[in-house]
Coordinates of C-alpha atoms in Angstrom, one line a residue:
X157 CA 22.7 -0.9 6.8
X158 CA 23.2 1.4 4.3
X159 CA 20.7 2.5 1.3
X160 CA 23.1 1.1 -1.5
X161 CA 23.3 -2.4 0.8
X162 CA 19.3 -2.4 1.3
X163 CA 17.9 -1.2 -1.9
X164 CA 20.4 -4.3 -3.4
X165 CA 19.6 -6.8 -0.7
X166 CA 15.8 -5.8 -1.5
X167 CA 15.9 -5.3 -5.2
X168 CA 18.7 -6.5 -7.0
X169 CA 17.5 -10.5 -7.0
X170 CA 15.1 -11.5 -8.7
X171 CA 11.7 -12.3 -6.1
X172 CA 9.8 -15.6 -6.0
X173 CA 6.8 -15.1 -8.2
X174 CA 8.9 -12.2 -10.3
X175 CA 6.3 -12.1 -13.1
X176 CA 3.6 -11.6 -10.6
X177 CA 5.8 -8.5 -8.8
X178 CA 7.0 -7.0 -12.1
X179 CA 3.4 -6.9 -13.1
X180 CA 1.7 -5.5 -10.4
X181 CA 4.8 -2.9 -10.4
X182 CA 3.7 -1.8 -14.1
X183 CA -0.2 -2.1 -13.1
X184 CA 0.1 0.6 -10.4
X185 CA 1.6 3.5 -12.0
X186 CA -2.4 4.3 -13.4
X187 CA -3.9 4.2 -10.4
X188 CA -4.5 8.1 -10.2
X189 CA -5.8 7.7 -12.5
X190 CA 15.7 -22.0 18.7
X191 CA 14.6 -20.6 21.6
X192 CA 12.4 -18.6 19.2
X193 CA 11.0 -15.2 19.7
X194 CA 7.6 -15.5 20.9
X195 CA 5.7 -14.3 17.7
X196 CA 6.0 -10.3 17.6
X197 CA 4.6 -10.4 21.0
X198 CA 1.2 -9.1 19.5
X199 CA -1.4 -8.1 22.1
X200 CA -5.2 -10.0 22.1
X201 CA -7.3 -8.1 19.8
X202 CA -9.5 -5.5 21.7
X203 CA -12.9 -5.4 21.3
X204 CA -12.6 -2.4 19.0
X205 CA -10.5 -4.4 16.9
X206 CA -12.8 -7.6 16.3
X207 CA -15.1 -4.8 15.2
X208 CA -13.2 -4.3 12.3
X209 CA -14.1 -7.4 11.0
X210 CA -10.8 -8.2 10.0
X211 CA -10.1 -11.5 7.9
X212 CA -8.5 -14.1 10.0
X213 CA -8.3 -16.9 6.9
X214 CA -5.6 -16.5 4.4
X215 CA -7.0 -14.8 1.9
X216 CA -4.1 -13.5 -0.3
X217 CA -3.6 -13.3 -4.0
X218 CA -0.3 -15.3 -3.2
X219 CA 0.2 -18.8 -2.1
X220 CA 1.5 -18.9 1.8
X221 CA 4.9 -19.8 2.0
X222 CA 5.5 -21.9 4.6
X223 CA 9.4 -20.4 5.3
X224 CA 7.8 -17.8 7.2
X225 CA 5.0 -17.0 10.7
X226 CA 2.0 -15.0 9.2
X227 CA -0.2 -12.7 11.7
X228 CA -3.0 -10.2 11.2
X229 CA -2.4 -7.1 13.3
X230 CA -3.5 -3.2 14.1
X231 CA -2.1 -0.4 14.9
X232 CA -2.9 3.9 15.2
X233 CA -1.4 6.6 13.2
X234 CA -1.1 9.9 14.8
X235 CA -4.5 11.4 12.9
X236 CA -6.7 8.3 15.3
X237 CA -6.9 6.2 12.3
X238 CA -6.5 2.2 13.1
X239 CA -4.3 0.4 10.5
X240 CA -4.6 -3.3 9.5
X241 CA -1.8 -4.9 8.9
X242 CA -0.1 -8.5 7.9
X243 CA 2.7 -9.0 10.1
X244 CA 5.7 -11.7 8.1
X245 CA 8.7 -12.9 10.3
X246 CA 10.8 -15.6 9.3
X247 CA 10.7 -19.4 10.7
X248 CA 14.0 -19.8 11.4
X249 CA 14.9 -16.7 13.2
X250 CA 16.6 -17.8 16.3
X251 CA 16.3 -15.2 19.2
X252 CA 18.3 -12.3 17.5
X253 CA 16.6 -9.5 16.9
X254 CA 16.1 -8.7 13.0
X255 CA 16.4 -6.3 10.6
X256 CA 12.8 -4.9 10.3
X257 CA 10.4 -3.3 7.0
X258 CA 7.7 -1.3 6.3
X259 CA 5.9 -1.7 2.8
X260 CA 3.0 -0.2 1.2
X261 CA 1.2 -0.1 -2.2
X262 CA 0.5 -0.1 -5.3
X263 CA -1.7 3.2 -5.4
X264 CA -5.5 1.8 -5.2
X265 CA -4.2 -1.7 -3.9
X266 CA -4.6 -3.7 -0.7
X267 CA -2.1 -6.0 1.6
X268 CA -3.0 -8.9 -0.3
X269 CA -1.9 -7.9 -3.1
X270 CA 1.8 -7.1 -4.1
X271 CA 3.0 -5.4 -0.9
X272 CA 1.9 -8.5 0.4
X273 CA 3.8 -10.7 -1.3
X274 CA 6.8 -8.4 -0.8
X275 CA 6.7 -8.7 3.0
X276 CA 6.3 -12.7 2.7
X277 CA 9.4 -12.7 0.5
X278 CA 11.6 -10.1 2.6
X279 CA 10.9 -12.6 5.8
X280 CA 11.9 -15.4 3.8
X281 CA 15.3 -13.1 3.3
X282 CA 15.5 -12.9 7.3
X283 CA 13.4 -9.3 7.8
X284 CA 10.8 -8.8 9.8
X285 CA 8.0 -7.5 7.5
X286 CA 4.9 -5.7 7.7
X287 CA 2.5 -5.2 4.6
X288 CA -0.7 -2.8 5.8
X289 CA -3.3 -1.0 4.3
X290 CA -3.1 2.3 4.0
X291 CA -5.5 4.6 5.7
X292 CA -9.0 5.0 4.5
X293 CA -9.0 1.6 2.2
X294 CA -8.7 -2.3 2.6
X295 CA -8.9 -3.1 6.5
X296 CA -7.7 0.0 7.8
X297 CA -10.3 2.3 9.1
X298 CA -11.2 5.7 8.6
X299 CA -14.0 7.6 6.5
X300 CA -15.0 8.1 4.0
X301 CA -13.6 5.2 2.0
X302 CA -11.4 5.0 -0.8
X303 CA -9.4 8.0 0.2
X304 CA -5.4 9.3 -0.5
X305 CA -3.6 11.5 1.4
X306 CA 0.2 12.1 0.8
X307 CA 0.2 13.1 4.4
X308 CA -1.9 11.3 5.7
X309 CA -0.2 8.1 4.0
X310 CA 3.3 9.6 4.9
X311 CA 2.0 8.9 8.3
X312 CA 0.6 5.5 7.5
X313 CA 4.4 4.5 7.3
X314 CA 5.9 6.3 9.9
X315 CA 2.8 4.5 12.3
X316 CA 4.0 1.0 10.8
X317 CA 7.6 1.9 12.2
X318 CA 6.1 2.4 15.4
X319 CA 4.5 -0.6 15.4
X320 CA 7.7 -2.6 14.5
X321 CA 9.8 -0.9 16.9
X322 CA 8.0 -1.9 19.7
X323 CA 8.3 -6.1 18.6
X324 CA 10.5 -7.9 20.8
X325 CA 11.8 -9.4 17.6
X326 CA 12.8 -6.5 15.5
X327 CA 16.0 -4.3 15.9
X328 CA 15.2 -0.5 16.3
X329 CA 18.1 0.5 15.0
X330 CA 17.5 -1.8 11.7
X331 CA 14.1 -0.5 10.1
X332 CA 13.8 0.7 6.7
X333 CA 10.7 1.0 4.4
X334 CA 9.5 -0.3 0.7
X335 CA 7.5 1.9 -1.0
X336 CA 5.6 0.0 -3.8
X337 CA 4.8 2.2 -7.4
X338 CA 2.2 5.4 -6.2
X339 CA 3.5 4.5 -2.2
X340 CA 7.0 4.8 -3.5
X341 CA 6.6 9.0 -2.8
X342 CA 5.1 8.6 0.2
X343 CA 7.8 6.2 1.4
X344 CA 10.6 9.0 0.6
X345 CA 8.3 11.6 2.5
X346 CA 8.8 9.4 5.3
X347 CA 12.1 8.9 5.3
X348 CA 13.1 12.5 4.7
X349 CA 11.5 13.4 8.2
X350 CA 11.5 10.5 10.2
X351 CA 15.0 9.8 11.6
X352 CA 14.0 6.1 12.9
X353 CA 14.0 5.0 9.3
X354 CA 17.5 3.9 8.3
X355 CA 16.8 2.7 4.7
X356 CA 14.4 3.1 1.7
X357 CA 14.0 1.3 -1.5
X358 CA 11.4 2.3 -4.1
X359 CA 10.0 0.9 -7.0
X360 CA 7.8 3.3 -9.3
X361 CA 7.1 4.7 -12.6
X362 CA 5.6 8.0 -11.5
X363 CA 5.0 10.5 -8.8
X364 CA 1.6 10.7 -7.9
X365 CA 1.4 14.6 -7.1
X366 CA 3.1 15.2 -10.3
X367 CA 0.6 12.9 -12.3
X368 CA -2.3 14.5 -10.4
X369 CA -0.9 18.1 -11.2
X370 CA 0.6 17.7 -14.5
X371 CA -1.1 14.8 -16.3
X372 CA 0.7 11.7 -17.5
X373 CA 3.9 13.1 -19.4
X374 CA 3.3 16.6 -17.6
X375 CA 0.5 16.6 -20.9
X376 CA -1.9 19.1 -19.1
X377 CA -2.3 22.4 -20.1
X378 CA -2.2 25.1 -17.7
X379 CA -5.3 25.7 -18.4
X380 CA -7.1 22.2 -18.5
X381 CA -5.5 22.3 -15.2
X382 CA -7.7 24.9 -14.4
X383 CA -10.4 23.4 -15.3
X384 CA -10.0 20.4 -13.4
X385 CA -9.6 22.6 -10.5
X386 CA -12.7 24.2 -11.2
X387 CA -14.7 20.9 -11.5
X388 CA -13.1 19.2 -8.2
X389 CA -14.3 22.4 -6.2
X390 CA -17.8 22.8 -7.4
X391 CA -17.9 18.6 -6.8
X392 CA -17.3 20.0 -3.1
X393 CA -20.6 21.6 -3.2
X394 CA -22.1 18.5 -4.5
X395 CA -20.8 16.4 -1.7
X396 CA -21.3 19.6 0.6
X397 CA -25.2 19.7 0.1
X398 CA -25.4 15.6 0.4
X399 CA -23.8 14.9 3.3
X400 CA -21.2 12.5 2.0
X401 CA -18.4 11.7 -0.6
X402 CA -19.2 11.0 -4.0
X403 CA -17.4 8.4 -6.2
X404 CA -15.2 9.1 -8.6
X405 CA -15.4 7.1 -12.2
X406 CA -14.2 3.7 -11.8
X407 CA -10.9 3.1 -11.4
X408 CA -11.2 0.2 -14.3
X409 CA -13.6 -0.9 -16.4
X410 CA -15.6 -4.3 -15.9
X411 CA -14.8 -5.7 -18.8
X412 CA -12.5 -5.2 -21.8
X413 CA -15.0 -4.7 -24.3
X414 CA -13.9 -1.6 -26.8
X415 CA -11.0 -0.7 -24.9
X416 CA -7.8 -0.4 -27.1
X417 CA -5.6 1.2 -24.8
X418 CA -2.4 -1.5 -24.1
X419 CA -1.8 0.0 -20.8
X420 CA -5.4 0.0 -19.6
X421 CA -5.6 -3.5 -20.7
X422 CA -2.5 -4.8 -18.8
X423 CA -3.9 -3.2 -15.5
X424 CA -6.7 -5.1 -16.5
X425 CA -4.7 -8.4 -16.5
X426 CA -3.9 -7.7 -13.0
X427 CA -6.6 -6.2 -10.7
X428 CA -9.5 -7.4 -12.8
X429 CA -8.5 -11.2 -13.4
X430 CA -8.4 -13.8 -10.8
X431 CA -4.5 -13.1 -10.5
X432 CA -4.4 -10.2 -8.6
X433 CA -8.5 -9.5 -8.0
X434 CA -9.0 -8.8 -4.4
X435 CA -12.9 -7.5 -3.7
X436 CA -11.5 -4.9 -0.8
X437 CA -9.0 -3.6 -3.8
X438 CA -10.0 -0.3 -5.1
X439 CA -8.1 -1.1 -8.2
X440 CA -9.6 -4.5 -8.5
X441 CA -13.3 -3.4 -7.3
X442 CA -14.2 0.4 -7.1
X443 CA -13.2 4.2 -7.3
X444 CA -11.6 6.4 -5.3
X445 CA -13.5 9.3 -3.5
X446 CA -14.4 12.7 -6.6
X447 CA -12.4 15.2 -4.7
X448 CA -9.4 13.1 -4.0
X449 CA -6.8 14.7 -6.0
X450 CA -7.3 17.7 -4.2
X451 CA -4.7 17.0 -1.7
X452 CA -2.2 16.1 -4.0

């Protein structure tokens, strides 16, 4: 399949719930700031895995559809780090192997949240789809919490190909990836070096390196870029002499109360409002780690 075909097979109709998705799309871009297949052939989870205390109810910010086969699964990236992920196929898929994808974000956000509800509609289009968490938030393990990487999530979504290229149901030759608004460059990353991955559709407002770096509208100053340099490295000392990660400020406010901004206020109407809340959400619930930007 080529990108052209995929990105317009992906992203040229409009999706089930398109106010929801179109939302959520314009929420992230802040957050830096039959004979059927036996179902994906998923193993018992191990010990390990119950451990996790992984949700096994549905517990999405989406209604279920009921076009599709829904399971919870986990897999390992190449840094150790276990990844929970939904797993989406579709109903009626016979015993032909299928087309497979790979989607992650909004920046800040969790699998029940939009990527979620991209993988549920992309099985209802005949894909095999798998929505995860990336490393350090929602399910997923790894510590400290609430931490970004753009290598370490570049890796997140070359792991989830490994993952689908080893279901029964999914054609190796027939994986691509969605990268969801901050995810979107992490997505590309993947697909510049990872050969497996045959197609990749984005859908962003803004890299998140170049937001980190630059400031929205590359607005920052050379040298207020120093000084946020200076103030994440001394926080290093901070969290040095503790023992452990501080929090940054909170991602978004708990109420609305004296905020004017329009864009602040529609993120608001997202994460913060029982429409898109989720309580493992960093946008929805929390902060990301002080130092964070540092590796972007």
């Amino acid at each position: 399949m080529t990108l052209k075909a995929f990105g317009a097979y992906a992203c040229s109709k409009p999706l089930p719930g398109n106010k929801f998705i179109q939302s959520a799309i314009i929420v992230c871009a802040a957050m830096f700031c039959s004979s059927q297949l036996v179902f994906a052939q998923a193993p018992t989870p191990s010990i390990k895995e119950n451990a996790m205390g992984l949700t096994q109810e549905w517990d999405k910010t989406f209604p279920k559809s009921d076009k599709v086969d829904h399971q919870k699964v986990t897999f390992k990236n190449r840094y150790g780090i276990t990844l929970a992920a939904d797993l989406y196929l579709p109903k009626n898929r016979g015993g032909q192997r299928l087309a497979a994808l790979a989607i992650s974000g909004p920046f800040g956000a969790v699998k029940e949240q939009s990527s979620g509800l991209y993988a549920q509609t992309m099985a209802e289009r005949g894909f095999a789809a798998l929505a995860f968490d990336p490393s350090y938030t929602g399910e997923s393990s790894g510590e400290p919490r609430n931490v970004a990487s753009p290598d370490i999530n570049t890796e997140d979504f070359s792991a989830a190909v490994d993952y689908l290229g080893l279901q029964p149901s999914v054609d190796r030759e027939r994986i691509g990836i969605i990268g969801i608004c901050g995810y979107a460059g992490m997505g590309l990353n993947a697909a510049a070096v990872d050969k497996r991955i045959k197609a990749v559709a984005t859908t962003s407002m803004y890299d998140m390196s170049r937001v980190m770096s630059k400031g929205y509208y590359d607005a920052l100053t050379k040298e207020q870029r120093t000084q946020a340099l200076n103030k994440l490295s001394q926080q290093r000392w901070v969290d040095a002499e503790k023992g452990s990660s501080t929090p940054g400020a909170r991602i978004l406010p708990e109420t609305l109360e004296g905020v004017t901004d329009p864009v602040t206020r529609m993120y608001f109407d997202y994460y913060r409002t029982p429409r898109g809340f989720h309580k493992r959400s960093p946008n929805s619930n929390g902060a990301w780690t002080a130092t964070m930007p540092l590796s972007f």
